[in-house]
Amino acid sequence: MSALTSVGLEGVQVTHHFDCFRATSKEKVAQKFGVHGVNVFARKAEAQMPNRRNV
Amino acid sequence: MATSCPIDLDVLRLRSEIASLYTRVAAQPDGEFHFHRGPAYAAAFLGYDATELEALPADCSRSFAGVGNPHLIAPIDASATVVDIGCGAGMDLLLAAHRVGGTGKAIGVDMTPDMRDRARSAAAAQGLRHVGVIEGDATSLPLPDASTDVVISNGVLNLVPEKDKAFREIVRILRPGGRLQLADIVVQAPLSEDIRRNVDLWAA
C-alpha cells in the first residue's frame, strides 16, 4: 500500500478480500503464497489552497 | 503488492504473453484457464449483482476475469467521469456507464484489440453513447491530466511490471479529490528472485 501513498494518494485502505483462486488449478499455489484478491480504496489529495496573507 | 520490477525481466515478452493470453480469453472464454471467468463467478465469488450482470450483453460478461469488485468499494455518482484501466471486454466498464448515466462518461483503456472490440460492441448493443474504448496501457494512459473522477481497475495492475509508473499515471489523470477503486491480487508470502524474474509466472 506504500506504493499508493508514495505517489500522492491518501486514505488508502483494503476494503474487501476475495478467495478468487478457489476451485481453480492454482488453488494450492495461491494458498501457499497467500495470493488472493483485494479491493483497495484511495483518494487523490484535494488541491492545496494557496496561503493567504493577512492584509 | 510488489511495486518494483526485476531489472532483467523481459518486459516486452511479458507484454506479448499477456496480450496473447487475453486474446485467447476474448476468443474462447469457456476455454481452459487457471482463473475463473464469467458472470456466475463474478456473482458467486466477488459479490456482483447477478441481475445487473444478466442485463449486460453476454459477450462482455463471459470474458470477465477480474479478481475483485471495484463497484463494492464506493458508489459511483451520476455524471462522473470513470476510467477503467484494462477494461477487457467491458463488464465493469458497462456497469460504470449505467451508474454515471448519459451525463457522465465511462472510458475503457485496454491494450488487447479483441477485448476492445468486444467492449465497443457491448456498449453499442446497449446504446451507451457515453462509453469510449481506447487503446493504451496502464503506464501510458492516453488521457488528459485531472480529467477523471474515478479510476477503476480489476485484476490488471498485477500484470504490470512498472507499477510505480502506472500509479503515477493514475494520479495524473485523477482530478484533485478523485478516487481510485482498485481490485487486484496481493501476494502475502515473499517471492524468490527466480520467481519474480519468470515471465511465465507473471503472465499466469
PDB file of C-alpha atoms in Angstrom:
ATOM      1  CA  MET A   1       0.000   0.000   0.000  1.00  0.00           C
ATOM      2  CA  SER A   2       3.003   2.272   0.433  1.00  0.00           C
ATOM      3  CA  ALA A   3       3.242   2.321  -3.354  1.00  0.00           C
ATOM      4  CA  LEU A   4      -0.049   4.207  -3.433  1.00  0.00           C
ATOM      5  CA  THR A   5       0.802   6.733  -0.743  1.00  0.00           C
ATOM      6  CA  SER A   6       4.217   7.381  -2.288  1.00  0.00           C
ATOM      7  CA  VAL A   7       2.584   8.727  -5.453  1.00  0.00           C
ATOM      8  CA  GLY A   8       0.299  11.084  -3.558  1.00  0.00           C
ATOM      9  CA  LEU A   9      -2.797   9.008  -2.852  1.00  0.00           C
ATOM     10  CA  GLU A  10      -4.459   9.332   0.551  1.00  0.00           C
ATOM     11  CA  GLY A  11      -6.847   7.325   2.692  1.00  0.00           C
ATOM     12  CA  VAL A  12      -5.574   4.048   1.280  1.00  0.00           C
ATOM     13  CA  GLN A  13      -7.438   1.075   2.677  1.00  0.00           C
ATOM     14  CA  VAL A  14      -8.190  -2.501   1.761  1.00  0.00           C
ATOM     15  CA  THR A  15     -11.957  -2.773   1.848  1.00  0.00           C
ATOM     16  CA  HIS A  16     -12.643  -6.379   0.783  1.00  0.00           C
ATOM     17  CA  HIS A  17     -10.829  -9.710   0.383  1.00  0.00           C
ATOM     18  CA  PHE A  18     -11.727 -12.362  -2.209  1.00  0.00           C
ATOM     19  CA  ASP A  19     -10.770 -16.023  -2.484  1.00  0.00           C
ATOM     20  CA  CYS A  20     -10.658 -15.706  -6.261  1.00  0.00           C
ATOM     21  CA  PHE A  21      -8.466 -18.761  -6.924  1.00  0.00           C
ATOM     22  CA  ARG A  22     -10.679 -21.184  -5.011  1.00  0.00           C
ATOM     23  CA  ALA A  23     -11.615 -24.185  -7.158  1.00  0.00           C
ATOM     24  CA  THR A  24      -9.069 -23.348  -9.857  1.00  0.00           C
ATOM     25  CA  SER A  25      -5.970 -25.278 -10.898  1.00  0.00           C
ATOM     26  CA  LYS A  26      -3.862 -22.720  -8.969  1.00  0.00           C
ATOM     27  CA  GLU A  27      -5.745 -23.041  -5.684  1.00  0.00           C
ATOM     28  CA  LYS A  28      -2.945 -24.815  -3.797  1.00  0.00           C
ATOM     29  CA  VAL A  29      -0.247 -22.440  -5.063  1.00  0.00           C
ATOM     30  CA  ALA A  30      -2.432 -19.478  -4.158  1.00  0.00           C
ATOM     31  CA  GLN A  31      -2.869 -20.849  -0.638  1.00  0.00           C
ATOM     32  CA  LYS A  32       0.862 -21.499  -0.296  1.00  0.00           C
ATOM     33  CA  PHE A  33       1.800 -17.910  -1.169  1.00  0.00           C
ATOM     34  CA  GLY A  34      -1.269 -16.196   0.240  1.00  0.00           C
ATOM     35  CA  VAL A  35      -2.419 -14.995  -3.167  1.00  0.00           C
ATOM     36  CA  HIS A  36      -5.921 -13.561  -3.140  1.00  0.00           C
ATOM     37  CA  GLY A  37      -7.987 -10.694  -4.478  1.00  0.00           C
ATOM     38  CA  VAL A  38      -8.498  -7.413  -2.670  1.00  0.00           C
ATOM     39  CA  ASN A  39     -10.456  -4.241  -3.164  1.00  0.00           C
ATOM     40  CA  VAL A  40      -8.472  -1.101  -2.405  1.00  0.00           C
ATOM     41  CA  PHE A  41      -9.740   2.446  -1.974  1.00  0.00           C
ATOM     42  CA  ALA A  42      -7.558   5.538  -2.318  1.00  0.00           C
ATOM     43  CA  ARG A  43      -8.151   9.209  -2.994  1.00  0.00           C
ATOM     44  CA  LYS A  44      -6.048  11.889  -4.674  1.00  0.00           C
ATOM     45  CA  ALA A  45      -5.400  14.792  -2.355  1.00  0.00           C
ATOM     46  CA  GLU A  46      -7.550  17.870  -2.819  1.00  0.00           C
ATOM     47  CA  ALA A  47      -5.714  20.769  -4.419  1.00  0.00           C
ATOM     48  CA  GLN A  48      -3.979  22.802  -1.780  1.00  0.00           C
ATOM     49  CA  MET A  49      -5.232  26.333  -1.385  1.00  0.00           C
ATOM     50  CA  PRO A  50      -2.547  28.994  -1.720  1.00  0.00           C
ATOM     51  CA  ASN A  51      -1.514  30.549   1.551  1.00  0.00           C
ATOM     52  CA  ARG A  52      -3.465  33.684   2.324  1.00  0.00           C
ATOM     53  CA  ARG A  53      -1.613  36.660   3.643  1.00  0.00           C
ATOM     54  CA  ASN A  54      -3.154  38.953   6.145  1.00  0.00           C
ATOM     55  CA  VAL A  55      -3.768  42.376   4.751  1.00  0.00           C
TER      56      VAL A  55
ATOM     57  CA  MET B   1       1.669  -5.699  -3.715  1.00  0.00           C
ATOM     58  CA  ALA B   2       5.190  -5.572  -5.117  1.00  0.00           C
ATOM     59  CA  THR B   3       5.938  -2.374  -6.968  1.00  0.00           C
ATOM     60  CA  SER B   4       9.368  -2.972  -8.363  1.00  0.00           C
ATOM     61  CA  CYS B   5      10.348  -4.973 -11.392  1.00  0.00           C
ATOM     62  CA  PRO B   6      13.412  -7.224 -11.562  1.00  0.00           C
ATOM     63  CA  ILE B   7      15.845  -5.300 -13.700  1.00  0.00           C
ATOM     64  CA  ASP B   8      16.309  -8.126 -16.198  1.00  0.00           C
ATOM     65  CA  LEU B   9      12.657  -9.034 -16.621  1.00  0.00           C
ATOM     66  CA  ASP B  10      11.831  -9.126 -20.317  1.00  0.00           C
ATOM     67  CA  VAL B  11       9.037  -6.568 -20.268  1.00  0.00           C
ATOM     68  CA  LEU B  12       8.344  -6.781 -23.999  1.00  0.00           C
ATOM     69  CA  ARG B  13       7.994 -10.546 -23.814  1.00  0.00           C
ATOM     70  CA  LEU B  14       5.765 -10.224 -20.781  1.00  0.00           C
ATOM     71  CA  ARG B  15       3.551  -7.731 -22.599  1.00  0.00           C
ATOM     72  CA  SER B  16       3.321 -10.092 -25.573  1.00  0.00           C
ATOM     73  CA  GLU B  17       2.454 -13.081 -23.345  1.00  0.00           C
ATOM     74  CA  ILE B  18      -0.271 -11.127 -21.580  1.00  0.00           C
ATOM     75  CA  ALA B  19      -1.751  -9.865 -24.847  1.00  0.00           C
ATOM     76  CA  SER B  20      -1.766 -13.419 -26.193  1.00  0.00           C
ATOM     77  CA  LEU B  21      -3.398 -14.805 -23.038  1.00  0.00           C
ATOM     78  CA  TYR B  22      -6.209 -12.261 -23.005  1.00  0.00           C
ATOM     79  CA  THR B  23      -6.764 -12.541 -26.738  1.00  0.00           C
ATOM     80  CA  ARG B  24      -7.455 -16.239 -26.067  1.00  0.00           C
ATOM     81  CA  VAL B  25      -9.781 -15.324 -23.199  1.00  0.00           C
ATOM     82  CA  ALA B  26     -11.676 -12.965 -25.518  1.00  0.00           C
ATOM     83  CA  ALA B  27     -11.971 -15.585 -28.237  1.00  0.00           C
ATOM     84  CA  GLN B  28     -12.686 -18.579 -26.029  1.00  0.00           C
ATOM     85  CA  PRO B  29     -13.865 -17.510 -22.585  1.00  0.00           C
ATOM     86  CA  ASP B  30     -15.027 -21.067 -21.885  1.00  0.00           C
ATOM     87  CA  GLY B  31     -11.570 -22.498 -22.635  1.00  0.00           C
ATOM     88  CA  GLU B  32      -9.044 -23.899 -20.173  1.00  0.00           C
ATOM     89  CA  PHE B  33      -7.509 -21.228 -17.957  1.00  0.00           C
ATOM     90  CA  HIS B  34      -6.139 -21.190 -14.430  1.00  0.00           C
ATOM     91  CA  PHE B  35      -8.514 -18.418 -13.371  1.00  0.00           C
ATOM     92  CA  HIS B  36     -12.287 -18.123 -13.263  1.00  0.00           C
ATOM     93  CA  ARG B  37     -14.247 -16.203 -15.865  1.00  0.00           C
ATOM     94  CA  GLY B  38     -17.795 -15.136 -16.426  1.00  0.00           C
ATOM     95  CA  PRO B  39     -20.835 -13.699 -14.677  1.00  0.00           C
ATOM     96  CA  ALA B  40     -21.627 -16.722 -12.499  1.00  0.00           C
ATOM     97  CA  TYR B  41     -18.152 -16.492 -10.968  1.00  0.00           C
ATOM     98  CA  ALA B  42     -18.485 -12.725 -10.576  1.00  0.00           C
ATOM     99  CA  ALA B  43     -21.744 -13.089  -8.678  1.00  0.00           C
ATOM    100  CA  ALA B  44     -20.780 -16.093  -6.563  1.00  0.00           C
ATOM    101  CA  PHE B  45     -17.189 -15.146  -5.665  1.00  0.00           C
ATOM    102  CA  LEU B  46     -16.984 -11.369  -5.989  1.00  0.00           C
ATOM    103  CA  GLY B  47     -20.328 -10.002  -4.892  1.00  0.00           C
ATOM    104  CA  TYR B  48     -21.616  -8.671  -8.201  1.00  0.00           C
ATOM    105  CA  ASP B  49     -25.360  -8.314  -8.593  1.00  0.00           C
ATOM    106  CA  ALA B  50     -26.434 -11.262 -10.761  1.00  0.00           C
ATOM    107  CA  THR B  51     -29.479  -9.372 -12.041  1.00  0.00           C
ATOM    108  CA  GLU B  52     -27.319  -6.459 -13.206  1.00  0.00           C
ATOM    109  CA  LEU B  53     -24.978  -8.859 -14.971  1.00  0.00           C
ATOM    110  CA  GLU B  54     -27.839 -10.651 -16.715  1.00  0.00           C
ATOM    111  CA  ALA B  55     -28.835  -7.321 -18.243  1.00  0.00           C
ATOM    112  CA  LEU B  56     -25.427  -6.929 -19.916  1.00  0.00           C
ATOM    113  CA  PRO B  57     -24.518  -8.436 -23.291  1.00  0.00           C
ATOM    114  CA  ALA B  58     -23.209 -11.949 -22.664  1.00  0.00           C
ATOM    115  CA  ASP B  59     -20.201 -11.295 -24.877  1.00  0.00           C
ATOM    116  CA  CYS B  60     -18.762  -8.823 -22.396  1.00  0.00           C
ATOM    117  CA  SER B  61     -19.516 -10.696 -19.181  1.00  0.00           C
ATOM    118  CA  ARG B  62     -18.386 -14.150 -20.409  1.00  0.00           C
ATOM    119  CA  SER B  63     -14.809 -12.867 -20.817  1.00  0.00           C
ATOM    120  CA  PHE B  64     -14.734 -11.187 -17.409  1.00  0.00           C
ATOM    121  CA  ALA B  65     -11.652 -12.330 -15.480  1.00  0.00           C
ATOM    122  CA  GLY B  66     -11.469  -9.900 -12.586  1.00  0.00           C
ATOM    123  CA  VAL B  67     -10.279 -10.736  -9.085  1.00  0.00           C
ATOM    124  CA  GLY B  68     -12.395  -8.339  -7.042  1.00  0.00           C
ATOM    125  CA  ASN B  69     -15.233  -5.854  -7.405  1.00  0.00           C
ATOM    126  CA  PRO B  70     -14.424  -2.124  -7.702  1.00  0.00           C
ATOM    127  CA  HIS B  71     -18.135  -1.294  -7.579  1.00  0.00           C
ATOM    128  CA  LEU B  72     -18.397  -2.533  -3.980  1.00  0.00           C
ATOM    129  CA  ILE B  73     -15.817  -0.028  -2.757  1.00  0.00           C
ATOM    130  CA  ALA B  74     -17.885   3.150  -3.081  1.00  0.00           C
ATOM    131  CA  PRO B  75     -20.879   4.251  -5.143  1.00  0.00           C
ATOM    132  CA  ILE B  76     -20.086   5.882  -8.472  1.00  0.00           C
ATOM    133  CA  ASP B  77     -22.074   9.085  -8.835  1.00  0.00           C
ATOM    134  CA  ALA B  78     -24.226  10.116 -11.774  1.00  0.00           C
ATOM    135  CA  SER B  79     -22.431  12.435 -14.201  1.00  0.00           C
ATOM    136  CA  ALA B  80     -18.985  11.264 -13.086  1.00  0.00           C
ATOM    137  CA  THR B  81     -16.149  10.515 -15.482  1.00  0.00           C
ATOM    138  CA  VAL B  82     -14.876   6.991 -14.871  1.00  0.00           C
ATOM    139  CA  VAL B  83     -11.814   5.377 -16.426  1.00  0.00           C
ATOM    140  CA  ASP B  84     -11.434   1.590 -16.380  1.00  0.00           C
ATOM    141  CA  ILE B  85      -7.782   0.613 -16.809  1.00  0.00           C
ATOM    142  CA  GLY B  86      -7.589  -2.735 -18.585  1.00  0.00           C
ATOM    143  CA  CYS B  87     -11.309  -2.790 -19.286  1.00  0.00           C
ATOM    144  CA  GLY B  88     -11.184  -6.107 -21.125  1.00  0.00           C
ATOM    145  CA  ALA B  89     -14.499  -6.982 -22.766  1.00  0.00           C
ATOM    146  CA  GLY B  90     -16.192  -4.244 -20.751  1.00  0.00           C
ATOM    147  CA  MET B  91     -18.198  -5.752 -17.893  1.00  0.00           C
ATOM    148  CA  ASP B  92     -17.018  -3.308 -15.224  1.00  0.00           C
ATOM    149  CA  LEU B  93     -16.971  -0.528 -17.796  1.00  0.00           C
ATOM    150  CA  LEU B  94     -20.631  -1.010 -18.726  1.00  0.00           C
ATOM    151  CA  LEU B  95     -21.680  -1.257 -15.083  1.00  0.00           C
ATOM    152  CA  ALA B  96     -19.913   2.072 -14.524  1.00  0.00           C
ATOM    153  CA  ALA B  97     -21.565   3.531 -17.624  1.00  0.00           C
ATOM    154  CA  HIS B  98     -25.009   2.690 -16.253  1.00  0.00           C
ATOM    155  CA  ARG B  99     -24.130   4.329 -12.921  1.00  0.00           C
ATOM    156  CA  VAL B 100     -22.828   7.605 -14.397  1.00  0.00           C
ATOM    157  CA  GLY B 101     -25.667   7.858 -16.919  1.00  0.00           C
ATOM    158  CA  GLY B 102     -25.752   9.864 -20.108  1.00  0.00           C
ATOM    159  CA  THR B 103     -24.377  12.998 -18.468  1.00  0.00           C
ATOM    160  CA  GLY B 104     -21.228  11.168 -17.412  1.00  0.00           C
ATOM    161  CA  LYS B 105     -18.504   9.332 -19.270  1.00  0.00           C
ATOM    162  CA  ALA B 106     -17.142   5.814 -18.984  1.00  0.00           C
ATOM    163  CA  ILE B 107     -13.801   5.344 -20.719  1.00  0.00           C
ATOM    164  CA  GLY B 108     -12.163   1.958 -21.082  1.00  0.00           C
ATOM    165  CA  VAL B 109      -8.465   1.562 -21.812  1.00  0.00           C
ATOM    166  CA  ASP B 110      -7.102  -1.779 -22.955  1.00  0.00           C
ATOM    167  CA  MET B 111      -4.069  -2.991 -24.875  1.00  0.00           C
ATOM    168  CA  THR B 112      -5.795  -6.040 -26.442  1.00  0.00           C
ATOM    169  CA  PRO B 113      -7.628  -5.311 -29.726  1.00  0.00           C
ATOM    170  CA  ASP B 114     -10.053  -8.237 -29.387  1.00  0.00           C
ATOM    171  CA  MET B 115     -11.083  -7.114 -25.914  1.00  0.00           C
ATOM    172  CA  ARG B 116     -11.569  -3.522 -27.087  1.00  0.00           C
ATOM    173  CA  ASP B 117     -13.763  -4.748 -29.951  1.00  0.00           C
ATOM    174  CA  ARG B 118     -15.953  -6.685 -27.538  1.00  0.00           C
ATOM    175  CA  ALA B 119     -16.271  -3.759 -25.167  1.00  0.00           C
ATOM    176  CA  ARG B 120     -17.233  -1.403 -28.003  1.00  0.00           C
ATOM    177  CA  SER B 121     -19.783  -3.871 -29.371  1.00  0.00           C
ATOM    178  CA  ALA B 122     -21.300  -4.380 -25.931  1.00  0.00           C
ATOM    179  CA  ALA B 123     -21.622  -0.631 -25.361  1.00  0.00           C
ATOM    180  CA  ALA B 124     -23.191  -0.176 -28.786  1.00  0.00           C
ATOM    181  CA  ALA B 125     -25.612  -3.043 -28.159  1.00  0.00           C
ATOM    182  CA  GLN B 126     -26.827  -1.234 -25.058  1.00  0.00           C
ATOM    183  CA  GLY B 127     -26.975   2.171 -26.738  1.00  0.00           C
ATOM    184  CA  LEU B 128     -24.407   3.602 -24.330  1.00  0.00           C
ATOM    185  CA  ARG B 129     -23.119   6.533 -26.350  1.00  0.00           C
ATOM    186  CA  HIS B 130     -21.177   7.937 -23.396  1.00  0.00           C
ATOM    187  CA  VAL B 131     -18.797   4.952 -23.427  1.00  0.00           C
ATOM    188  CA  GLY B 132     -15.405   5.277 -25.075  1.00  0.00           C
ATOM    189  CA  VAL B 133     -12.899   2.469 -25.530  1.00  0.00           C
ATOM    190  CA  ILE B 134      -9.347   3.411 -26.383  1.00  0.00           C
ATOM    191  CA  GLU B 135      -6.023   1.694 -26.902  1.00  0.00           C
ATOM    192  CA  GLY B 136      -3.451   2.127 -24.204  1.00  0.00           C
ATOM    193  CA  ASP B 137      -1.757   0.566 -21.250  1.00  0.00           C
ATOM    194  CA  ALA B 138      -1.549   1.395 -17.581  1.00  0.00           C
ATOM    195  CA  THR B 139       1.859   3.045 -17.804  1.00  0.00           C
ATOM    196  CA  SER B 140       0.852   5.457 -20.569  1.00  0.00           C
ATOM    197  CA  LEU B 141      -2.787   6.463 -20.365  1.00  0.00           C
ATOM    198  CA  PRO B 142      -3.903   8.497 -23.384  1.00  0.00           C
ATOM    199  CA  LEU B 143      -5.978  10.859 -21.240  1.00  0.00           C
ATOM    200  CA  PRO B 144      -5.566  14.453 -20.042  1.00  0.00           C
ATOM    201  CA  ASP B 145      -4.359  15.483 -16.601  1.00  0.00           C
ATOM    202  CA  ALA B 146      -7.004  15.823 -13.858  1.00  0.00           C
ATOM    203  CA  SER B 147      -9.775  14.649 -16.196  1.00  0.00           C
ATOM    204  CA  THR B 148     -11.178  11.761 -14.180  1.00  0.00           C
ATOM    205  CA  ASP B 149     -13.397  11.456 -11.107  1.00  0.00           C
ATOM    206  CA  VAL B 150     -12.956   7.736 -10.514  1.00  0.00           C
ATOM    207  CA  VAL B 151     -10.376   5.261 -11.785  1.00  0.00           C
ATOM    208  CA  ILE B 152     -11.354   1.622 -11.584  1.00  0.00           C
ATOM    209  CA  SER B 153      -9.300  -1.425 -12.488  1.00  0.00           C
ATOM    210  CA  ASN B 154      -9.798  -5.121 -11.874  1.00  0.00           C
ATOM    211  CA  GLY B 155      -7.030  -7.708 -11.990  1.00  0.00           C
ATOM    212  CA  VAL B 156      -4.778  -5.718 -14.277  1.00  0.00           C
ATOM    213  CA  LEU B 157      -2.076  -3.866 -12.351  1.00  0.00           C
ATOM    214  CA  ASN B 158      -0.597  -7.107 -11.007  1.00  0.00           C
ATOM    215  CA  LEU B 159       0.387  -7.818 -14.624  1.00  0.00           C
ATOM    216  CA  VAL B 160       2.246  -4.523 -14.986  1.00  0.00           C
ATOM    217  CA  PRO B 161       5.959  -4.699 -14.113  1.00  0.00           C
ATOM    218  CA  GLU B 162       6.327  -0.923 -13.812  1.00  0.00           C
ATOM    219  CA  LYS B 163       3.753  -0.422 -11.084  1.00  0.00           C
ATOM    220  CA  ASP B 164       5.137   2.895  -9.838  1.00  0.00           C
ATOM    221  CA  LYS B 165       4.734   4.308 -13.329  1.00  0.00           C
ATOM    222  CA  ALA B 166       1.167   3.020 -13.523  1.00  0.00           C
ATOM    223  CA  PHE B 167       0.248   4.529 -10.153  1.00  0.00           C
ATOM    224  CA  ARG B 168       1.745   7.883 -11.187  1.00  0.00           C
ATOM    225  CA  GLU B 169      -0.395   7.793 -14.328  1.00  0.00           C
ATOM    226  CA  ILE B 170      -3.492   7.173 -12.225  1.00  0.00           C
ATOM    227  CA  VAL B 171      -2.669  10.155 -10.032  1.00  0.00           C
ATOM    228  CA  ARG B 172      -2.032  12.293 -13.108  1.00  0.00           C
ATOM    229  CA  ILE B 173      -5.446  11.662 -14.675  1.00  0.00           C
ATOM    230  CA  LEU B 174      -7.411  11.912 -11.405  1.00  0.00           C
ATOM    231  CA  ARG B 175      -8.812  15.302 -10.518  1.00  0.00           C
ATOM    232  CA  PRO B 176      -7.981  16.522  -7.007  1.00  0.00           C
ATOM    233  CA  GLY B 177     -10.216  14.566  -4.649  1.00  0.00           C
ATOM    234  CA  GLY B 178     -10.791  11.876  -7.278  1.00  0.00           C
ATOM    235  CA  ARG B 179     -10.889   8.233  -6.255  1.00  0.00           C
ATOM    236  CA  LEU B 180      -9.072   5.034  -7.135  1.00  0.00           C
ATOM    237  CA  GLN B 181     -11.263   1.946  -6.721  1.00  0.00           C
ATOM    238  CA  LEU B 182      -8.849  -0.865  -7.393  1.00  0.00           C
ATOM    239  CA  ALA B 183      -9.363  -4.618  -7.374  1.00  0.00           C
ATOM    240  CA  ASP B 184      -6.246  -6.713  -7.713  1.00  0.00           C
ATOM    241  CA  ILE B 185      -4.337  -9.612  -6.274  1.00  0.00           C
ATOM    242  CA  VAL B 186      -1.867  -9.488  -3.436  1.00  0.00           C
ATOM    243  CA  VAL B 187       0.827 -11.996  -2.507  1.00  0.00           C
ATOM    244  CA  GLN B 188       1.406 -12.360   1.216  1.00  0.00           C
ATOM    245  CA  ALA B 189       4.468 -14.636   1.153  1.00  0.00           C
ATOM    246  CA  PRO B 190       7.854 -13.337  -0.006  1.00  0.00           C
ATOM    247  CA  LEU B 191       8.796 -14.490  -3.521  1.00  0.00           C
ATOM    248  CA  SER B 192      12.273 -15.532  -4.592  1.00  0.00           C
ATOM    249  CA  GLU B 193      14.158 -13.594  -7.276  1.00  0.00           C
ATOM    250  CA  ASP B 194      13.794 -16.600  -9.609  1.00  0.00           C
ATOM    251  CA  ILE B 195      10.031 -16.437  -9.346  1.00  0.00           C
ATOM    252  CA  ARG B 196       9.998 -12.654  -9.797  1.00  0.00           C
ATOM    253  CA  ARG B 197      12.086 -12.953 -12.986  1.00  0.00           C
ATOM    254  CA  ASN B 198       9.895 -15.666 -14.505  1.00  0.00           C
ATOM    255  CA  VAL B 199       7.780 -14.158 -17.280  1.00  0.00           C
ATOM    256  CA  ASP B 200       5.572 -17.234 -17.449  1.00  0.00           C
ATOM    257  CA  LEU B 201       4.588 -16.796 -13.815  1.00  0.00           C
ATOM    258  CA  TRP B 202       3.978 -13.056 -14.230  1.00  0.00           C
ATOM    259  CA  ALA B 203       1.636 -13.747 -17.118  1.00  0.00           C
ATOM    260  CA  ALA B 204      -0.016 -16.690 -15.378  1.00  0.00           C
TER     261      ALA B 204
END
